[in-house]
Amino acid sequence: TVDEFGTVDILVNNAGITRDTLVMRMKQTQWQEVIDLNLTGVYLCLQAAVKIMMKKKTGRIVNISSVVGKIGNPGQVNYASAKAGVIGMTMATAKEVGSRGITVNAVAPGFIESDMTE
């Protein structure tokens, strides 16, 4: 993307998966897949964007979390943990880069009908 457009002005981190099941039945792979995409994926994109934005001393990052990251939901311990992590990551990064003209915010929507929630 940077090769094609030359820079990054804004990043919207909006990717996510679910692997819902009760915690007592959750396989480690179900945990790890959700953490890898919903938390680590957000981190990797955020880190790459911050490196570019720091040089420019400006930028906007919006991380899509979920209300589940604030209140939890039965059968979604993996998803809730990842989305809570996104909220914490957002707050920490905002404090880290805010003085350099970069804003970092999270949006935590409630239930949205989509292919993922079918």
PDB file of C-alpha atoms in Angstrom:
ATOM      1  CA  THR A   1       0.000   0.000   0.000  1.00  0.00           C
ATOM      2  CA  VAL A   2       2.759   2.457   0.898  1.00  0.00           C
ATOM      3  CA  ASP A   3       4.528   1.541  -2.345  1.00  0.00           C
ATOM      4  CA  GLU A   4       1.394   2.431  -4.287  1.00  0.00           C
ATOM      5  CA  PHE A   5       0.135   5.472  -2.350  1.00  0.00           C
ATOM      6  CA  GLY A   6       3.349   6.768  -0.785  1.00  0.00           C
ATOM      7  CA  THR A   7       2.227   7.065   2.838  1.00  0.00           C
ATOM      8  CA  VAL A   8      -0.360   6.167   5.459  1.00  0.00           C
ATOM      9  CA  ASP A   9      -2.597   8.956   6.748  1.00  0.00           C
ATOM     10  CA  ILE A  10      -5.239   6.860   8.487  1.00  0.00           C
ATOM     11  CA  LEU A  11      -5.533   3.258   9.599  1.00  0.00           C
ATOM     12  CA  VAL A  12      -8.847   1.591  10.394  1.00  0.00           C
ATOM     13  CA  ASN A  13      -8.192  -1.800  11.994  1.00  0.00           C
ATOM     14  CA  ASN A  14     -11.407  -3.675  11.224  1.00  0.00           C
ATOM     15  CA  ALA A  15     -10.788  -7.385  10.964  1.00  0.00           C
ATOM     16  CA  GLY A  16     -12.102 -10.058  13.238  1.00  0.00           C
ATOM     17  CA  ILE A  17     -13.184 -13.644  13.606  1.00  0.00           C
ATOM     18  CA  THR A  18     -15.072 -15.644  16.183  1.00  0.00           C
ATOM     19  CA  ARG A  19     -14.577 -19.216  17.333  1.00  0.00           C
ATOM     20  CA  ASP A  20     -17.337 -19.326  19.933  1.00  0.00           C
ATOM     21  CA  THR A  21     -17.612 -22.109  22.474  1.00  0.00           C
ATOM     22  CA  LEU A  22     -17.789 -22.405  26.235  1.00  0.00           C
ATOM     23  CA  VAL A  23     -14.460 -21.913  27.997  1.00  0.00           C
ATOM     24  CA  MET A  24     -14.481 -25.473  29.375  1.00  0.00           C
ATOM     25  CA  ARG A  25     -14.760 -26.839  25.814  1.00  0.00           C
ATOM     26  CA  MET A  26     -12.524 -24.346  24.037  1.00  0.00           C
ATOM     27  CA  LYS A  27      -9.575 -25.850  22.239  1.00  0.00           C
ATOM     28  CA  GLN A  28      -6.282 -24.003  22.289  1.00  0.00           C
ATOM     29  CA  THR A  29      -6.525 -23.569  18.513  1.00  0.00           C
ATOM     30  CA  GLN A  30      -9.871 -21.753  18.929  1.00  0.00           C
ATOM     31  CA  TRP A  31      -8.260 -19.447  21.474  1.00  0.00           C
ATOM     32  CA  GLN A  32      -5.125 -18.849  19.414  1.00  0.00           C
ATOM     33  CA  GLU A  33      -6.849 -18.184  16.071  1.00  0.00           C
ATOM     34  CA  VAL A  34      -8.943 -15.409  17.603  1.00  0.00           C
ATOM     35  CA  ILE A  35      -6.025 -13.876  19.522  1.00  0.00           C
ATOM     36  CA  ASP A  36      -3.773 -14.053  16.455  1.00  0.00           C
ATOM     37  CA  LEU A  37      -6.163 -12.195  14.166  1.00  0.00           C
ATOM     38  CA  ASN A  38      -8.181  -9.976  16.514  1.00  0.00           C
ATOM     39  CA  LEU A  39      -5.320  -8.832  18.756  1.00  0.00           C
ATOM     40  CA  THR A  40      -1.950  -9.610  17.189  1.00  0.00           C
ATOM     41  CA  GLY A  41      -3.181  -8.592  13.730  1.00  0.00           C
ATOM     42  CA  VAL A  42      -4.321  -5.222  15.093  1.00  0.00           C
ATOM     43  CA  TYR A  43      -0.947  -4.776  16.812  1.00  0.00           C
ATOM     44  CA  LEU A  44       1.059  -5.551  13.666  1.00  0.00           C
ATOM     45  CA  CYS A  45      -0.937  -3.126  11.505  1.00  0.00           C
ATOM     46  CA  LEU A  46      -0.850  -0.466  14.225  1.00  0.00           C
ATOM     47  CA  GLN A  47       2.915  -0.817  14.645  1.00  0.00           C
ATOM     48  CA  ALA A  48       3.560  -0.510  10.901  1.00  0.00           C
ATOM     49  CA  ALA A  49       1.332   2.576  10.639  1.00  0.00           C
ATOM     50  CA  VAL A  50       2.855   4.243  13.714  1.00  0.00           C
ATOM     51  CA  LYS A  51       6.363   3.938  12.252  1.00  0.00           C
ATOM     52  CA  ILE A  52       5.239   5.871   9.169  1.00  0.00           C
ATOM     53  CA  MET A  53       3.092   8.384  11.065  1.00  0.00           C
ATOM     54  CA  MET A  54       5.837   9.193  13.584  1.00  0.00           C
ATOM     55  CA  LYS A  55       8.061  10.420  10.753  1.00  0.00           C
ATOM     56  CA  LYS A  56       5.253  12.691   9.491  1.00  0.00           C
ATOM     57  CA  LYS A  57       4.179  13.753  12.998  1.00  0.00           C
ATOM     58  CA  THR A  58       0.554  13.235  12.066  1.00  0.00           C
ATOM     59  CA  GLY A  59      -1.915  10.408  11.607  1.00  0.00           C
ATOM     60  CA  ARG A  60      -5.160   8.821  12.705  1.00  0.00           C
ATOM     61  CA  ILE A  61      -5.693   5.274  13.894  1.00  0.00           C
ATOM     62  CA  VAL A  62      -9.111   3.778  14.627  1.00  0.00           C
ATOM     63  CA  ASN A  63      -9.192   0.295  16.119  1.00  0.00           C
ATOM     64  CA  ILE A  64     -12.482  -1.570  15.972  1.00  0.00           C
ATOM     65  CA  SER A  65     -13.060  -3.358  19.264  1.00  0.00           C
ATOM     66  CA  SER A  66     -16.391  -4.573  20.629  1.00  0.00           C
ATOM     67  CA  VAL A  67     -18.682  -4.017  23.572  1.00  0.00           C
ATOM     68  CA  VAL A  68     -17.849  -7.659  24.364  1.00  0.00           C
ATOM     69  CA  GLY A  69     -14.336  -6.460  25.234  1.00  0.00           C
ATOM     70  CA  LYS A  70     -15.871  -4.313  27.978  1.00  0.00           C
ATOM     71  CA  ILE A  71     -18.606  -6.580  29.378  1.00  0.00           C
ATOM     72  CA  GLY A  72     -17.785 -10.130  28.225  1.00  0.00           C
ATOM     73  CA  ASN A  73     -20.170 -12.642  26.699  1.00  0.00           C
ATOM     74  CA  PRO A  74     -20.776 -16.342  27.414  1.00  0.00           C
ATOM     75  CA  GLY A  75     -18.984 -18.566  24.933  1.00  0.00           C
ATOM     76  CA  GLN A  76     -16.639 -15.796  23.843  1.00  0.00           C
ATOM     77  CA  VAL A  77     -13.765 -15.776  26.326  1.00  0.00           C
ATOM     78  CA  ASN A  78     -11.293 -15.673  23.423  1.00  0.00           C
ATOM     79  CA  TYR A  79     -13.108 -12.881  21.567  1.00  0.00           C
ATOM     80  CA  ALA A  80     -13.704 -10.859  24.743  1.00  0.00           C
ATOM     81  CA  SER A  81     -10.041 -11.165  25.725  1.00  0.00           C
ATOM     82  CA  ALA A  82      -8.837 -10.058  22.299  1.00  0.00           C
ATOM     83  CA  LYS A  83     -11.206  -7.096  22.103  1.00  0.00           C
ATOM     84  CA  ALA A  84     -10.370  -6.013  25.673  1.00  0.00           C
ATOM     85  CA  GLY A  85      -6.731  -6.183  24.627  1.00  0.00           C
ATOM     86  CA  VAL A  86      -7.478  -3.916  21.666  1.00  0.00           C
ATOM     87  CA  ILE A  87      -8.983  -1.352  24.041  1.00  0.00           C
ATOM     88  CA  GLY A  88      -5.915  -1.465  26.299  1.00  0.00           C
ATOM     89  CA  MET A  89      -3.570  -1.326  23.307  1.00  0.00           C
ATOM     90  CA  THR A  90      -5.451   1.682  21.975  1.00  0.00           C
ATOM     91  CA  MET A  91      -5.233   3.597  25.258  1.00  0.00           C
ATOM     92  CA  ALA A  92      -1.536   2.830  25.744  1.00  0.00           C
ATOM     93  CA  THR A  93      -0.630   3.719  22.161  1.00  0.00           C
ATOM     94  CA  ALA A  94      -2.639   6.956  22.318  1.00  0.00           C
ATOM     95  CA  LYS A  95      -0.584   8.034  25.333  1.00  0.00           C
ATOM     96  CA  GLU A  96       2.632   6.970  23.634  1.00  0.00           C
ATOM     97  CA  VAL A  97       2.153   8.797  20.321  1.00  0.00           C
ATOM     98  CA  GLY A  98      -0.363  11.558  21.077  1.00  0.00           C
ATOM     99  CA  SER A  99       2.309  14.189  21.588  1.00  0.00           C
ATOM    100  CA  ARG A 100       3.526  13.481  18.034  1.00  0.00           C
ATOM    101  CA  GLY A 101       0.248  14.488  16.393  1.00  0.00           C
ATOM    102  CA  ILE A 102      -1.132  10.961  16.098  1.00  0.00           C
ATOM    103  CA  THR A 103      -4.567  10.173  17.480  1.00  0.00           C
ATOM    104  CA  VAL A 104      -5.494   6.623  18.370  1.00  0.00           C
ATOM    105  CA  ASN A 105      -9.079   5.718  19.229  1.00  0.00           C
ATOM    106  CA  ALA A 106     -11.199   2.603  19.548  1.00  0.00           C
ATOM    107  CA  VAL A 107     -14.807   2.051  18.586  1.00  0.00           C
ATOM    108  CA  ALA A 108     -16.650  -0.635  20.560  1.00  0.00           C
ATOM    109  CA  PRO A 109     -19.907  -1.404  18.751  1.00  0.00           C
ATOM    110  CA  GLY A 110     -22.547  -3.782  19.990  1.00  0.00           C
ATOM    111  CA  PHE A 111     -24.041  -6.635  17.982  1.00  0.00           C
ATOM    112  CA  ILE A 112     -23.984  -6.082  14.229  1.00  0.00           C
ATOM    113  CA  GLU A 113     -25.651  -8.490  11.834  1.00  0.00           C
ATOM    114  CA  SER A 114     -22.994  -9.697   9.413  1.00  0.00           C
ATOM    115  CA  ASP A 115     -21.576 -12.836   7.831  1.00  0.00           C
ATOM    116  CA  MET A 116     -19.444 -13.276  10.966  1.00  0.00           C
ATOM    117  CA  THR A 117     -22.464 -13.315  13.295  1.00  0.00           C
ATOM    118  CA  GLU A 118     -24.623 -15.740  11.304  1.00  0.00           C
TER     119      GLU A 118
END
